[in-house]
mmCIF file of C-alpha atoms in Angstrom:
data_model
loop_
_atom_site.group_PDB
_atom_site.id
_atom_site.type_symbol
_atom_site.label_atom_id
_atom_site.label_comp_id
_atom_site.label_asym_id
_atom_site.label_seq_id
_atom_site.Cartn_x
_atom_site.Cartn_y
_atom_site.Cartn_z
ATOM 1 C CA UNK A 1 112.942 99.367 83.425
ATOM 2 C CA UNK A 2 109.808 97.658 83.599
ATOM 3 C CA UNK A 3 106.552 97.919 81.504
ATOM 4 C CA UNK A 4 102.966 97.929 82.567
ATOM 5 C CA UNK A 5 101.148 95.345 81.022
ATOM 6 C CA UNK A 6 103.377 94.630 78.286
ATOM 7 C CA UNK A 7 102.562 98.075 76.487
ATOM 8 C CA UNK A 8 105.038 100.121 74.946
ATOM 9 C CA UNK A 9 104.452 103.381 77.313
ATOM 10 C CA UNK A 10 106.856 105.157 78.749
ATOM 11 C CA UNK A 11 106.019 104.681 82.364
ATOM 12 C CA UNK A 12 107.988 101.693 82.850
ATOM 13 C CA UNK A 13 105.806 99.788 84.976
ATOM 14 C CA UNK A 14 104.739 96.398 85.807
ATOM 15 C CA UNK A 15 103.102 95.049 88.953
ATOM 16 C CA UNK A 16 103.125 91.507 90.417
ATOM 17 C CA UNK A 17 100.891 89.064 92.670
ATOM 18 C CA UNK A 18 100.182 88.373 96.233
ATOM 19 C CA UNK A 19 99.957 84.966 97.499
ATOM 20 C CA UNK A 20 97.225 81.860 97.123
ATOM 21 C CA UNK A 21 93.716 81.563 97.323
ATOM 22 C CA UNK A 22 92.269 83.539 100.603
ATOM 23 C CA UNK A 23 91.886 80.548 103.185
ATOM 24 C CA UNK A 24 88.797 81.625 104.588
ATOM 25 C CA UNK A 25 86.924 82.015 101.423
ATOM 26 C CA UNK A 26 86.210 85.672 101.809
ATOM 27 C CA UNK A 27 85.717 87.515 98.678
ATOM 28 C CA UNK A 28 88.333 90.113 98.412
ATOM 29 C CA UNK A 29 86.918 93.477 96.482
ATOM 30 C CA UNK A 30 90.098 96.106 96.887
ATOM 31 C CA UNK A 31 87.760 98.406 98.954
ATOM 32 C CA UNK A 32 90.759 99.054 101.236
ATOM 33 C CA UNK A 33 92.662 100.557 98.180
ATOM 34 C CA UNK A 34 90.115 102.451 96.652
ATOM 35 C CA UNK A 35 91.141 106.557 96.684
ATOM 36 C CA UNK A 36 94.931 105.290 98.001
ATOM 37 C CA UNK A 37 98.086 105.056 96.365
ATOM 38 C CA UNK A 38 100.666 101.752 96.350
ATOM 39 C CA UNK A 39 104.219 101.957 95.814
ATOM 40 C CA UNK A 40 105.423 99.073 93.645
ATOM 41 C CA UNK A 41 109.357 98.192 93.750
ATOM 42 C CA UNK A 42 110.884 96.081 90.928
ATOM 43 C CA UNK A 43 114.024 93.826 91.572
ATOM 44 C CA UNK A 44 115.696 96.201 88.922
ATOM 45 C CA UNK A 45 115.196 99.115 91.223
ATOM 46 C CA UNK A 46 112.411 100.436 89.019
ATOM 47 C CA UNK A 47 109.874 102.074 91.417
ATOM 48 C CA UNK A 48 106.283 102.854 90.328
ATOM 49 C CA UNK A 49 102.849 104.416 91.819
ATOM 50 C CA UNK A 50 99.211 103.398 91.351
ATOM 51 C CA UNK A 51 96.530 105.437 92.516
ATOM 52 C CA UNK A 52 93.225 102.970 92.848
ATOM 53 C CA UNK A 53 90.317 105.506 91.782
ATOM 54 C CA UNK A 54 86.940 104.588 93.554
ATOM 55 C CA UNK A 55 85.572 104.439 90.318
ATOM 56 C CA UNK A 56 87.639 101.306 88.836
ATOM 57 C CA UNK A 57 89.821 104.031 87.315
ATOM 58 C CA UNK A 58 93.718 104.184 88.141
ATOM 59 C CA UNK A 59 96.667 106.203 87.501
ATOM 60 C CA UNK A 60 100.194 104.799 86.925
ATOM 61 C CA UNK A 61 102.962 106.770 87.805
ATOM 62 C CA UNK A 62 106.541 106.080 86.795
ATOM 63 C CA UNK A 63 109.505 107.490 88.276
ATOM 64 C CA UNK A 64 109.980 109.962 85.561
ATOM 65 C CA UNK A 65 106.837 111.631 86.249
ATOM 66 C CA UNK A 66 105.157 109.875 83.347
ATOM 67 C CA UNK A 67 101.448 108.645 83.736
ATOM 68 C CA UNK A 68 99.272 106.095 82.121
ATOM 69 C CA UNK A 69 95.503 105.962 82.576
ATOM 70 C CA UNK A 70 94.375 102.288 83.432
ATOM 71 C CA UNK A 71 91.363 100.556 84.940
ATOM 72 C CA UNK A 72 91.486 97.999 87.963
ATOM 73 C CA UNK A 73 89.133 95.595 89.198
ATOM 74 C CA UNK A 74 89.296 92.431 91.324
ATOM 75 C CA UNK A 75 87.994 89.115 89.548
ATOM 76 C CA UNK A 76 88.397 85.490 90.649
ATOM 77 C CA UNK A 77 90.586 86.009 93.629
ATOM 78 C CA UNK A 78 92.923 88.381 91.874
ATOM 79 C CA UNK A 79 93.423 92.193 91.230
ATOM 80 C CA UNK A 80 93.625 93.245 87.678
ATOM 81 C CA UNK A 81 94.995 96.249 85.674
ATOM 82 C CA UNK A 82 94.060 96.954 82.036
ATOM 83 C CA UNK A 83 95.568 99.516 80.032
ATOM 84 C CA UNK A 84 95.784 99.989 76.127
ATOM 85 C CA UNK A 85 93.732 96.545 75.535
ATOM 86 C CA UNK A 86 96.528 94.588 77.917
ATOM 87 C CA UNK A 87 95.559 93.259 80.985
ATOM 88 C CA UNK A 88 97.849 92.079 84.108
ATOM 89 C CA UNK A 89 96.777 90.104 87.131
ATOM 90 C CA UNK A 90 98.006 89.208 90.358
ATOM 91 C CA UNK A 91 96.918 86.831 93.175
ATOM 92 C CA UNK A 92 95.078 88.506 95.830
ATOM 93 C CA UNK A 93 94.572 86.821 99.149
ATOM 94 C CA UNK A 94 94.549 89.375 101.966
ATOM 95 C CA UNK A 95 93.967 93.068 102.318
ATOM 96 C CA UNK A 96 96.531 95.535 101.913
ATOM 97 C CA UNK A 97 97.537 97.054 105.234
ATOM 98 C CA UNK A 98 99.038 100.727 105.231
ATOM 99 C CA UNK A 99 103.161 100.658 105.336
ATOM 100 C CA UNK A 100 103.392 96.648 104.985
ATOM 101 C CA UNK A 101 105.108 95.647 102.064
ATOM 102 C CA UNK A 102 103.657 92.446 100.089
ATOM 103 C CA UNK A 103 105.966 90.479 97.782
ATOM 104 C CA UNK A 104 103.767 89.822 94.705
ATOM 105 C CA UNK A 105 104.308 87.913 90.917
ATOM 106 C CA UNK A 106 102.253 88.830 88.123
ATOM 107 C CA UNK A 107 100.600 86.691 85.421
ATOM 108 C CA UNK A 108 103.773 88.031 83.362
ATOM 109 C CA UNK A 109 106.476 86.547 85.858
ATOM 110 C CA UNK A 110 107.242 89.826 86.926
ATOM 111 C CA UNK A 111 108.346 90.053 90.751
ATOM 112 C CA UNK A 112 107.841 93.047 92.953
ATOM 113 C CA UNK A 113 106.947 94.173 96.550
ATOM 114 C CA UNK A 114 103.832 96.382 96.942
ATOM 115 C CA UNK A 115 103.406 98.667 99.911
ATOM 116 C CA UNK A 116 99.939 100.642 100.383
ATOM 117 C CA UNK A 117 100.652 104.338 101.667
ATOM 118 C CA UNK A 118 97.516 104.216 103.180
ATOM 119 C CA UNK A 119 94.341 101.977 103.123
ATOM 120 C CA UNK A 120 90.530 102.782 104.049
ATOM 121 C CA UNK A 121 89.481 100.876 107.371
ATOM 122 C CA UNK A 122 87.482 97.729 107.061
ATOM 123 C CA UNK A 123 83.724 98.263 107.628
ATOM 124 C CA UNK A 124 82.990 96.370 110.547
ATOM 125 C CA UNK A 125 80.448 93.175 110.356
ATOM 126 C CA UNK A 126 77.031 94.537 111.279
ATOM 127 C CA UNK A 127 75.976 93.331 114.948
ATOM 128 C CA UNK A 128 72.529 91.163 114.874
ATOM 129 C CA UNK A 129 70.343 91.991 117.475
ATOM 130 C CA UNK A 130 68.106 89.710 119.023
ATOM 131 C CA UNK A 131 64.152 89.684 119.119
ATOM 132 C CA UNK A 132 62.844 91.518 122.130
ATOM 133 C CA UNK A 133 60.347 89.374 124.119
#
């Protein structure tokens, strides 16, 4: 069983990292995750879920239904979770896509696979209109 952020909470959760720095220097924000749930599967067979609230709050659910409140944020190309005074971060190099698993390893060396159930549609870049003559 895995433990979230090294705490002794009875949820059995740890999370993992996503790749290297983003090639085009695009700042990752986590906007695609806000209001959505990601399932996290570990090599020991444990599966947990994380709901990413739009207000920076997260709810981690263990396989037995136990839950833990946490906070989440993106900082320095990493997505981080913090609970009970502990923090764990994962490299965050590209946006999540619904149903597409991503192998990740955490700052605590916990390997896992993250799969977003659904995501927010990325906002289109604004179109610049030319001046009328």
